[in-house]
Amino acid sequence: MNWQKRTAKCGEISLSDVGNEVIINGWADSVRNMGGMIFFDVRDRYGLVQAVIEPENQKELANRAKELRSEFVVWIKGNVRNRENPNPNIPTGMVEILVSDFGIINKAEVPPFEIKDDIGTNEEIKLRYRYLDLRRSIMQKYMLTRNKVYQIAHLYFYDNDFVEIETPVLMKSTPEGARDFLVPSRINQGKFYALPQSPQIFKQILMVSGYDRYMQIVKCFRDEDLRSDRQPEFTQIDVEMSFVEQDDVFSVTEGFFVKLWKEVLGYDLAEPFQKMSYEEAMTRFGSDKPDLRFGMEIVNITDIVKNAEFKVFSEVIASNGLIGLINAKGCASYSRKQIDELTEFAKKYGAKGLAYIKILPNGEINSPIAKFLTQEETGNIIKAANAEDGDLLLISSDKKYRALTILGALRIEIAKRSGILDSVKDKFSFHWVVDFPLFDYDEESNRYVAMHHPFTSPKEEDIELLDASPAQARAKAYDLVVNGAELGGGSIRIHQEDVQKKMFSLMGMSDETAEAKFGFLLKALKYGAPPHGGIALGLDRIVMTLTGTENIRDVIAFPKTTTGLSLLDGSPSEVDSEQLSELGISLALKEE
RNA sequence: GGAGCCGUAGCUCAGUUUGGUUAGAGCGCCUGCCUGUCACGCAGGAGGCCGCGAGUUCGAGUCUCGUCGGCUCCGCCA
């Protein structure tokens, strides 16, 4: 061994080490050669500490130090001493190491970006050199927070009698839900495994087996397009419990988050979390994952304008639509251009246009639709919106849920633009959204699809609705929403075979298809399935919320780009034709 | 499947609107000087397939088309 092993960690050297000899290992940070004094910092994942060489007394060391560059791997031996000029800005700033010997363990090329927190470097470069990106202290902080979440999750659930059981990564491809990633079978040519979208069915089967409290920190895979909070492979804290109702799942989950927030952030969350129905969330906030850290609630003005001589409104009302608004406080000063931007924004969500009423600071009304409204109607709108001089009312009229969704999106957009979101960034608003519809109508395939998943139990009182009007039936499904992000979701499952069959048939699945696709679950339900339910928590998003980062790539060590590429290892990639033929696969690539 | 923004030095960006001398800046890098720095300072220096390919033009970083890549959003994501 041509280097000396560390006796201390860089970031942990403190005043109590003064007078002692230490050896540290790490990466050279900035080297500051003053001629008569040479300073350089040595960094490891615990922090950094200053080393000093005094050329007057240490000619040989000073000579060797000329070779030292940033990111070289080094060992340093020396005595810890008090600094003549302490630096209060860093944890080890009171002390320094007077080098008595050191060595370069390994040189490093000049990195493509500096290893420090505030770099504006392009995502592509950072991903290509992910090992350097991950060396930055902010990224290490993210990874260490993530590690804390693993440890606390394991401890918490273990302490509460949960059993961690691994479920297969190679499983059967099932219809419904996201697109599967497929894995060809060599031994069974022409057949494929799928990577799990979640261990849903396996954890239900484990309930049948009597493991009444299960948890697993597990990778899930969905072959869908990516977003800033979505990766094709992501991690869930997967939980399932037997002999429980919704409230039991809530209290176990809440206990976990209380512990997590306390131990990671020192933050006390109030229990129990608030609950809000899906209908209420949509009506008041235009979202099934509303951000409750601020108001700006949707105001329904359908009744106020029901007699207005305005074709756009009367047509919407005739077809049972909704006319609503949000009050963008103090935004009457928005220019034509800004309003146009908001209109374009609303169009992304299916809006045909966006009406507005400006209440100018002098009380004057400026609105392209004013001429269609009586003074009384305008006055009532302003009153309902609680509007004051200087406010801007944004009005959407459309099919009910589309209008609400548009207003909900505008609500967030206005909060972003006006700095409201920034002002609440240190707050946490945890709440449950409950009573989701059981089904969603899919226009494409002309059938009902499960809104949560096909194993979700309907609410007892809504079972009679199943035949007459499935769209009205509500599910025992719930989402955990934090600051406008869905951190988890779950449901009480169906544990009776006949109800499960009924669900499949309502979704337009024949008995044969249900048998072929989900027969193994249906069969298991026949052999003494206990009532059960659970939740899946998005670990990546939890870490995002804890660290305050906006992008899921920040909390995943080796993420994919928006197009699903891994720039570090260059996957996905072509494979040898031998590999394909062994699998019995030939390519039929789509032509342009 | 669709939309928007971006691609110029190792990195971040200006220059593109209105085509025309030798394509600039900051940081980083290299060399020298400097005894308390810590984003050290000072002086000097190197460094460019203007993403790639066609086209228009006397002439393209700048205009057009295509293509590749990154980011964001809609659809999609039980």
XYZ file of C-alpha atoms (C1' of nucleotides) in Angstrom:
670
model
C 0.000 0.000 0.000
C 1.555 3.270 -1.071
C -0.828 5.486 0.859
C -1.784 5.907 4.486
C -5.226 4.990 5.726
C -7.341 7.642 7.387
C -7.655 7.971 11.152
C -10.258 10.733 10.871
C -12.899 11.988 8.480
C -12.410 15.426 6.948
C -15.753 16.863 7.959
C -15.510 15.592 11.525
C -12.266 17.195 12.615
C -12.964 19.657 15.410
C -11.436 21.646 18.240
C -11.251 18.492 20.344
C -8.649 17.132 17.919
C -6.282 20.078 18.408
C -2.808 18.821 19.206
C -3.444 15.362 17.781
C -1.915 13.844 14.697
C -4.480 12.701 12.139
C -4.441 11.124 8.715
C -7.225 11.992 6.308
C -8.179 10.618 2.899
C -10.252 12.497 0.388
C -10.375 14.701 -2.672
C -8.416 17.939 -2.966
C -10.753 20.903 -3.176
C -9.484 24.386 -3.977
C -5.724 24.738 -3.768
C -4.658 28.240 -2.686
C -0.925 28.682 -3.127
C 0.113 32.052 -1.667
C 3.795 31.540 -2.280
C 4.788 31.791 1.337
C 1.773 29.728 2.461
C -0.060 26.889 0.730
C -3.647 26.176 1.704
C -5.816 23.455 0.276
C -9.053 21.853 1.340
C -9.599 18.116 1.498
C -13.133 16.852 1.034
C -14.928 13.634 1.823
C -18.618 12.969 2.208
C -18.539 14.195 5.799
C -17.320 17.664 4.868
C -14.053 19.438 4.198
C -11.102 20.596 6.216
C -8.213 22.943 5.481
C -4.662 21.688 5.236
C -1.715 24.048 5.335
C 1.918 23.818 4.253
C 4.492 26.403 5.311
C 7.154 26.363 2.556
C 9.708 28.181 4.687
C 9.900 25.180 7.030
C 8.689 22.502 4.622
C 10.521 23.002 1.364
C 10.175 19.412 0.185
C 6.427 19.287 0.910
C 5.886 22.653 -0.765
C 7.669 21.396 -3.842
C 5.519 18.292 -4.052
C 2.372 20.351 -3.426
C 2.922 22.123 -6.753
C 1.547 19.031 -8.433
C -1.648 19.105 -6.423
C -4.852 19.838 -8.359
C -8.561 19.865 -7.647
C -10.157 16.415 -7.450
C -6.874 14.563 -6.956
C -7.293 11.793 -4.400
C -4.933 12.386 -1.495
C -3.837 11.274 1.922
C -2.684 13.873 4.393
C -0.890 13.405 7.691
C -0.489 16.253 10.114
C -1.248 17.895 13.405
C -4.553 19.589 14.048
C -4.138 23.136 15.268
C -6.211 26.243 15.877
C -6.492 28.566 12.929
C -4.910 31.968 13.065
C -7.860 33.247 10.969
C -10.907 31.099 11.734
C -13.603 30.757 9.093
C -17.025 30.744 10.795
C -18.735 29.762 7.525
C -17.645 26.129 7.548
C -18.082 23.542 10.315
C -14.356 22.798 10.555
C -13.453 26.478 10.243
C -11.842 26.751 13.686
C -9.095 24.262 12.910
C -6.625 23.270 10.219
C -4.108 20.496 9.644
C -0.435 21.426 9.482
C 0.755 18.890 6.947
C 3.704 16.745 7.998
C 3.424 14.354 5.074
C 1.029 13.736 2.222
C 0.690 11.855 -1.007
C -1.284 11.894 -4.208
C -3.107 8.564 -4.328
C -4.608 9.168 -7.724
C -4.634 12.018 -10.202
C -7.779 13.296 -11.871
C -8.459 14.935 -15.184
C -9.890 18.429 -15.033
C -13.595 17.729 -14.511
C -16.124 19.052 -17.059
C -17.785 21.058 -14.311
C -16.743 22.227 -10.896
C -17.531 20.062 -7.907
C -19.586 22.592 -5.954
C -23.227 23.262 -5.175
C -24.279 26.113 -7.409
C -23.519 25.066 -10.950
C -25.791 25.905 -13.850
C -24.513 22.962 -15.825
C -26.713 21.354 -18.413
C -28.495 18.155 -17.390
C -26.907 16.229 -20.231
C -23.347 16.865 -19.048
C -24.228 16.144 -15.442
C -25.827 12.820 -16.356
C -22.963 11.802 -18.607
C -20.583 12.433 -15.717
C -22.997 11.347 -13.017
C -20.138 10.147 -10.768
C -18.869 13.713 -10.614
C -22.338 15.164 -10.161
C -22.937 12.777 -7.277
C -19.659 13.907 -5.710
C -21.137 17.393 -5.156
C -22.166 17.955 -1.582
C -25.739 18.956 -2.428
C -26.258 15.688 -4.298
C -24.691 13.772 -1.431
C -27.159 15.490 0.872
C -30.023 14.245 -1.305
C -28.690 10.691 -1.318
C -28.131 10.745 2.451
C -31.682 12.014 3.011
C -32.914 9.216 0.806
C -30.910 6.754 2.866
C -32.525 8.107 6.044
C -35.942 7.478 4.543
C -35.016 3.827 3.868
C -33.768 3.322 7.411
C -36.692 5.030 9.120
C -39.176 3.144 6.951
C -37.637 -0.212 7.780
C -37.468 0.584 11.492
C -40.958 2.044 11.743
C -42.723 -0.756 9.944
C -40.633 -3.457 11.625
C -41.500 -1.976 15.015
C -45.159 -2.120 14.029
C -45.058 -5.841 13.148
C -44.764 -5.420 9.406
C -42.895 -8.115 7.514
C -40.736 -7.219 4.539
C -41.166 -9.813 1.827
C -39.674 -9.541 -1.638
C -41.988 -10.024 -4.579
C -40.862 -11.039 -8.064
C -39.362 -8.604 -10.515
C -40.163 -10.990 -13.341
C -43.906 -11.459 -13.409
C -46.927 -11.833 -15.626
C -47.916 -8.995 -17.906
C -51.373 -7.787 -16.990
C -53.735 -5.489 -18.846
C -55.050 -2.281 -17.265
C -52.913 0.522 -16.048
C -49.565 1.526 -17.416
C -47.683 -0.020 -20.300
C -45.479 -2.899 -19.144
C -41.765 -3.281 -19.685
C -41.363 -6.729 -21.187
C -38.571 -9.249 -20.695
C -38.340 -12.079 -23.203
C -37.990 -15.618 -21.911
C -35.187 -17.681 -23.447
C -36.366 -20.981 -22.049
C -39.954 -20.349 -23.120
C -39.532 -18.761 -26.504
C -42.195 -16.361 -27.646
C -43.228 -15.699 -24.071
C -42.503 -12.686 -21.955
C -42.245 -11.651 -18.368
C -43.244 -8.141 -17.383
C -41.528 -5.927 -14.850
C -44.016 -5.017 -12.114
C -45.865 -1.710 -12.301
C -46.245 -2.386 -8.599
C -46.346 -5.567 -6.496
C -50.104 -5.056 -6.091
C -51.334 -8.568 -6.786
C -48.516 -10.275 -4.921
C -49.086 -8.271 -1.788
C -52.779 -9.145 -1.882
C -51.856 -12.800 -2.243
C -49.562 -12.434 0.768
C -52.607 -11.278 2.718
C -54.379 -14.492 1.702
C -51.308 -16.310 3.025
C -51.733 -14.701 6.395
C -48.809 -12.233 6.524
C -51.219 -9.689 7.881
C -48.825 -6.739 7.775
C -46.501 -6.496 4.786
C -44.146 -3.799 3.626
C -41.460 -3.606 1.008
C -39.214 -0.931 -0.379
C -39.461 -1.906 -3.987
C -38.681 -0.784 -7.525
C -41.640 -0.359 -9.871
C -41.542 0.024 -13.633
C -43.921 1.825 -15.966
C -43.266 2.293 -19.636
C -44.897 5.703 -19.946
C -43.608 9.120 -20.906
C -41.437 10.893 -18.356
C -41.966 14.102 -16.442
C -40.010 16.135 -13.948
C -41.549 13.959 -11.221
C -41.757 10.677 -13.144
C -39.108 8.115 -14.043
C -39.676 4.771 -15.764
C -38.279 3.006 -12.728
C -39.081 4.413 -9.347
C -39.281 3.268 -5.757
C -42.318 2.621 -3.625
C -42.731 1.964 0.043
C -45.366 -0.676 -0.483
C -47.684 -1.487 2.414
C -50.579 -3.915 2.838
C -52.599 -4.901 5.926
C -55.305 -7.451 6.734
C -58.416 -6.999 8.853
C -58.348 -3.247 8.407
C -60.463 -0.391 7.211
C -59.436 2.864 5.635
C -58.760 4.603 8.962
C -56.324 1.880 10.024
C -54.254 2.449 6.898
C -54.401 6.183 7.556
C -53.140 5.986 11.131
C -50.241 3.657 10.259
C -49.267 5.921 7.347
C -49.609 9.077 9.400
C -47.436 7.587 12.142
C -44.742 6.941 9.561
C -44.795 10.476 8.176
C -44.828 12.029 11.635
C -41.703 10.049 12.515
C -40.089 10.777 9.161
C -40.665 14.534 9.303
C -39.550 14.666 12.920
C -36.349 12.726 12.383
C -35.319 14.185 9.044
C -36.467 17.791 9.416
C -37.219 18.169 13.125
C -40.690 19.199 12.020
C -43.833 18.292 13.986
C -46.742 17.240 11.800
C -50.232 17.533 13.275
C -52.262 14.324 13.438
C -54.640 13.247 12.163
C -54.216 14.597 8.653
C -57.221 16.413 7.184
C -59.508 14.535 4.827
C -61.211 15.927 1.788
C -63.414 14.158 -0.714
C -62.419 13.996 -4.353
C -65.551 15.973 -5.198
C -64.681 18.715 -2.744
C -61.067 18.847 -3.923
C -62.211 19.213 -7.515
C -64.926 21.747 -6.725
C -62.851 23.987 -4.498
C -59.383 23.579 -5.981
C -59.810 22.043 -9.426
C -57.440 19.204 -8.687
C -57.454 15.763 -7.112
C -54.174 16.737 -5.475
C -54.828 20.277 -4.317
C -52.135 22.407 -2.759
C -53.801 23.600 0.441
C -51.008 25.899 1.544
C -52.877 28.843 0.065
C -56.447 29.817 -0.786
C -57.484 31.243 -4.138
C -60.402 28.831 -4.249
C -62.611 28.359 -7.254
C -65.845 30.365 -7.217
C -68.781 28.830 -9.075
C -70.698 31.600 -10.826
C -72.936 29.387 -12.952
C -76.060 30.556 -11.125
C -75.109 34.216 -11.291
C -74.764 34.207 -15.060
C -77.468 31.668 -15.882
C -79.613 34.300 -17.575
C -76.813 36.240 -19.184
C -77.170 37.053 -22.857
C -73.852 35.508 -23.717
C -73.858 32.566 -26.063
C -70.686 30.975 -24.666
C -72.212 30.873 -21.193
C -75.722 29.864 -22.180
C -74.468 26.955 -24.284
C -72.344 25.672 -21.443
C -75.255 25.994 -19.038
C -77.606 24.240 -21.441
C -75.256 21.259 -21.535
C -74.915 21.129 -17.765
C -71.461 22.658 -17.755
C -69.893 24.920 -15.195
C -68.799 28.533 -15.174
C -66.286 29.398 -12.509
C -63.500 31.757 -11.707
C -60.463 32.290 -9.596
C -59.507 35.646 -8.177
C -55.903 36.517 -9.004
C -55.437 39.110 -6.294
C -53.658 42.243 -7.393
C -53.171 41.009 -10.959
C -55.349 43.629 -12.695
C -52.083 45.136 -13.886
C -51.463 42.128 -16.131
C -50.778 43.213 -19.681
C -52.525 41.958 -22.758
C -49.454 39.772 -23.370
C -49.605 38.237 -19.912
C -53.302 37.487 -20.295
C -52.573 35.923 -23.675
C -49.982 33.705 -22.019
C -52.528 32.607 -19.443
C -54.990 31.885 -22.241
C -52.417 29.725 -24.014
C -51.724 28.028 -20.709
C -55.437 27.295 -20.212
C -55.686 25.916 -23.740
C -53.216 23.178 -22.890
C -55.850 21.874 -20.523
C -58.513 21.931 -23.193
C -59.877 25.441 -22.714
C -61.331 27.074 -25.818
C -60.598 30.492 -24.421
C -60.250 32.407 -21.230
C -62.525 35.213 -20.135
C -61.433 37.753 -17.582
C -62.622 40.723 -15.615
C -60.085 43.301 -14.499
C -61.095 45.493 -11.611
C -58.759 48.411 -12.086
C -57.284 50.235 -9.089
C -59.775 53.055 -9.643
C -62.675 50.619 -9.525
C -63.308 50.639 -13.257
C -64.165 47.356 -14.915
C -62.147 46.184 -17.888
C -63.441 43.017 -19.476
C -64.128 41.709 -22.958
C -67.299 40.055 -21.680
C -68.654 43.015 -19.706
C -70.885 43.983 -22.586
C -72.730 40.679 -22.309
C -73.416 41.085 -18.621
C -75.798 43.368 -16.794
C -74.333 45.665 -14.200
C -76.060 43.572 -11.559
C -74.515 40.340 -12.883
C -71.055 41.887 -12.952
C -71.588 43.230 -9.463
C -72.676 39.804 -8.206
C -69.646 38.132 -9.783
C -67.332 40.608 -8.090
C -69.121 40.074 -4.819
C -68.971 36.273 -5.103
C -65.276 36.462 -5.950
C -64.646 38.713 -2.986
C -62.827 40.920 -5.428
C -61.316 44.291 -4.646
C -59.856 47.039 -6.774
C -56.734 45.758 -8.499
C -57.872 42.142 -8.778
C -58.084 40.019 -11.887
C -60.844 37.435 -12.256
C -60.096 34.540 -14.602
C -63.209 32.825 -15.848
C -63.546 29.388 -17.356
C -66.726 27.922 -18.767
C -66.751 24.363 -19.977
C -67.850 20.864 -19.095
C -67.826 20.677 -15.315
C -64.593 18.822 -14.649
C -62.766 20.422 -17.540
C -63.656 23.906 -16.302
C -62.588 22.963 -12.792
C -59.315 21.450 -14.014
C -58.520 24.543 -16.056
C -59.180 26.793 -13.065
C -57.152 24.499 -10.829
C -54.200 24.701 -13.193
C -54.546 28.498 -13.425
C -54.663 28.674 -9.639
C -51.231 27.044 -9.404
C -49.876 29.100 -12.314
C -50.993 32.377 -10.719
C -49.555 31.273 -7.376
C -46.258 30.623 -9.144
C -46.238 33.936 -10.996
C -47.281 36.057 -8.059
C -44.779 34.574 -5.626
C -47.387 32.878 -3.451
C -45.849 29.459 -3.970
C -42.453 30.794 -3.039
C -43.809 32.342 0.140
C -45.208 29.003 1.369
C -42.259 26.841 0.382
C -41.319 26.009 3.976
C -44.824 24.895 4.896
C -46.178 21.372 4.732
C -49.798 20.592 4.136
C -50.588 16.888 4.502
C -54.074 15.656 3.729
C -56.009 12.713 2.439
C -58.176 12.879 -0.648
C -60.888 10.240 -0.251
C -64.015 8.922 -1.975
C -62.553 8.770 -5.447
C -64.865 7.617 -8.212
C -64.546 3.889 -8.755
C -64.471 4.264 -12.523
C -63.303 6.638 -15.147
C -64.929 6.559 -18.570
C -62.349 5.997 -21.267
C -63.444 7.756 -24.451
C -60.871 5.914 -26.524
C -61.972 2.378 -25.764
C -65.561 3.332 -24.922
C -65.613 1.585 -21.588
C -65.175 2.107 -17.907
C -61.688 1.704 -16.516
C -60.740 1.552 -12.859
C -59.695 4.963 -11.650
C -57.378 3.513 -9.004
C -56.962 -0.125 -9.980
C -59.368 -2.986 -10.655
C -58.939 -4.524 -7.201
C -60.327 -1.501 -5.403
C -63.417 -2.051 -3.305
C -66.489 0.076 -3.953
C -68.010 1.863 -0.978
C -70.743 -0.331 0.501
C -73.408 2.332 0.109
C -72.548 2.677 -3.588
C -72.648 -1.000 -4.526
C -76.232 -0.689 -5.687
C -75.087 2.006 -8.140
C -72.767 -0.395 -9.911
C -75.322 -1.609 -12.435
C -77.425 1.492 -12.916
C -74.765 4.219 -13.007
C -71.228 2.978 -12.467
C -69.878 6.472 -12.999
C -71.540 7.573 -9.776
C -70.048 4.810 -7.645
C -67.311 5.792 -5.265
C -64.327 3.698 -4.233
C -62.625 3.014 -0.949
C -59.593 4.644 -2.471
C -57.440 7.410 -1.111
C -54.434 9.518 -1.974
C -51.992 11.179 0.360
C -51.384 14.690 -0.923
C -48.626 16.977 0.281
C -48.202 20.501 -1.037
C -50.013 19.665 -4.254
C -48.081 16.458 -4.932
C -49.411 12.940 -4.707
C -47.026 11.160 -2.344
C -49.012 7.964 -2.139
C -52.249 6.234 -2.835
C -54.073 3.114 -1.880
C -57.361 1.466 -1.266
C -59.312 -1.140 0.580
C -59.286 -4.119 -1.780
C -61.948 -6.465 -2.902
C -61.632 -9.715 -0.965
C -64.667 -11.506 -2.405
C -64.266 -13.359 -5.661
C -67.759 -12.488 -6.898
C -67.293 -8.754 -6.385
C -63.946 -8.929 -8.140
C -65.537 -10.725 -11.089
C -68.250 -8.096 -11.185
C -65.605 -5.356 -11.393
C -63.948 -7.035 -14.331
C -67.247 -7.414 -16.135
C -68.174 -3.768 -15.554
C -64.877 -2.909 -17.163
C -65.958 -4.831 -20.217
C -63.740 -7.809 -19.549
C -65.174 -11.198 -20.415
C -65.037 -14.028 -17.881
C -62.525 -15.771 -20.109
C -60.260 -12.744 -20.315
C -60.511 -12.118 -16.576
C -59.636 -15.754 -15.999
C -56.700 -15.651 -18.385
C -55.282 -12.419 -17.062
C -56.143 -12.477 -13.375
C -57.221 -16.085 -12.754
C -54.459 -16.605 -10.221
C -55.776 -13.775 -8.084
C -59.423 -14.788 -8.443
C -58.495 -18.308 -7.391
C -56.551 -17.078 -4.383
C -59.550 -15.034 -3.277
C -61.537 -18.280 -3.042
C -59.268 -19.726 -0.375
C -60.021 -17.599 2.632
C -59.019 -14.070 1.710
C -59.177 -11.701 4.672
C -60.468 -8.155 4.260
C -57.406 -6.119 3.429
C -56.128 -2.869 2.109
C -52.981 -0.831 1.883
C -51.069 1.974 0.360
C -48.056 2.608 -1.845
C -45.912 5.617 -1.007
C -43.715 7.209 -3.635
C -40.289 7.186 -2.035
C -38.690 9.396 -4.665
C -41.348 12.062 -4.269
C -41.092 11.853 -0.488
C -37.377 12.609 -0.760
C -38.144 15.444 -3.188
C -40.517 16.964 -0.662
C -38.073 16.516 2.218
C -35.212 18.121 0.290
C -37.313 20.719 -1.484
C -36.043 19.791 -4.908
C -38.241 20.133 -7.978
C -36.805 17.307 -9.987
C -36.957 13.581 -9.433
C -33.534 13.142 -11.068
C -32.012 14.905 -8.071
C -33.048 12.121 -5.718
C -32.251 9.106 -7.928
C -28.582 8.198 -8.194
C -28.680 7.070 -11.825
C -31.775 8.469 -13.528
C -32.921 8.483 -17.128
C -33.395 11.530 -19.367
C -36.822 12.715 -20.552
C -36.489 10.346 -23.492
C -35.698 7.391 -21.260
C -31.976 7.242 -21.985
C -29.305 6.573 -19.415
C -26.459 8.777 -20.593
C -24.004 7.238 -18.147
C -24.085 3.666 -19.396
C -25.705 4.355 -22.754
C -28.839 2.280 -22.292
C -31.020 1.250 -23.916
C -28.705 -0.151 -26.566
C -28.787 -2.563 -29.459
C -27.885 -6.158 -28.731
C -26.047 -8.792 -30.720
C -28.072 -10.741 -33.222
C -26.945 -13.907 -31.370
C -28.688 -12.653 -28.247
C -31.856 -12.033 -30.199
C -31.852 -15.366 -31.950
C -31.304 -17.162 -28.651
C -34.516 -15.495 -27.499
C -36.342 -16.294 -30.720
C -36.815 -12.619 -31.435
C -36.556 -10.827 -34.744
C -36.947 -7.099 -35.056
C -39.686 -5.469 -37.084
C -38.733 -1.843 -36.592
C -41.282 0.806 -37.470
C -40.355 2.724 -40.579
C -40.683 6.442 -40.805
C -48.940 11.179 -30.392
C -48.623 16.793 -29.770
C -46.594 21.779 -28.150
C -42.846 25.145 -26.328
C -37.749 26.527 -24.901
C -32.608 25.409 -25.640
C -27.734 23.639 -28.267
C -21.524 29.074 -29.697
C -14.413 27.800 -25.616
C -13.979 22.512 -20.382
C -18.675 25.080 -17.898
C -22.391 29.230 -17.955
C -23.773 32.569 -21.484
C -23.617 37.239 -25.134
C -23.602 37.656 -30.422
C -28.838 35.275 -34.420
C -34.099 40.164 -34.743
C -31.359 43.428 -39.616
C -26.287 37.517 -43.294
C -20.527 40.930 -44.290
C -13.353 42.546 -40.950
C -9.679 38.467 -36.756
C -16.698 35.104 -32.979
C -16.525 37.784 -27.299
C -17.284 37.788 -21.602
C -17.230 35.438 -16.697
C -15.713 31.028 -14.366
C -12.400 26.949 -15.042
C -7.497 25.415 -17.119
C -1.879 26.404 -17.901
C 2.686 29.536 -16.518
C 4.859 33.106 -13.212
C 4.637 36.238 -8.730
C 2.634 36.496 -3.822
C 3.351 34.492 4.338
C -3.204 33.698 6.635
C -6.033 32.327 2.240
C -10.783 30.002 2.283
C -15.008 32.014 -4.703
C -7.395 34.208 -2.460
C -5.173 38.184 -5.319
C -2.091 40.103 -9.394
C 0.254 39.480 -14.393
C 0.503 36.668 -18.736
C -1.233 32.537 -21.871
C -3.699 28.472 -24.249
C -8.367 27.023 -25.691
C -13.854 27.193 -31.049
C -16.579 21.239 -36.478
C -20.952 28.200 -33.518
C -24.731 20.064 -32.168
C -24.854 17.447 -37.100
C -26.512 17.334 -42.493
C -28.488 19.548 -46.648
C -30.212 24.117 -48.999
C -30.565 29.611 -50.220
C -26.573 33.255 -51.115
C -20.844 36.255 -53.923
C -20.806 35.265 -48.534
C -24.291 31.635 -43.103
C -22.978 31.298 -35.867
C -27.027 34.478 -38.073
C -32.057 32.692 -43.123
C -34.827 27.743 -44.739
C -35.568 22.459 -44.325
C -34.164 18.026 -42.025
C -31.815 15.442 -38.124
C -29.667 14.381 -33.201
C -29.523 15.677 -28.089
C -31.237 18.226 -23.306
C -35.313 20.437 -20.496
C -40.613 21.647 -19.591
C -45.746 20.813 -20.477
C -50.513 18.368 -22.738
C -52.026 13.385 -23.886
C -50.375 8.993 -21.278
C -48.959 7.477 -16.094
C -54.844 1.621 -12.586
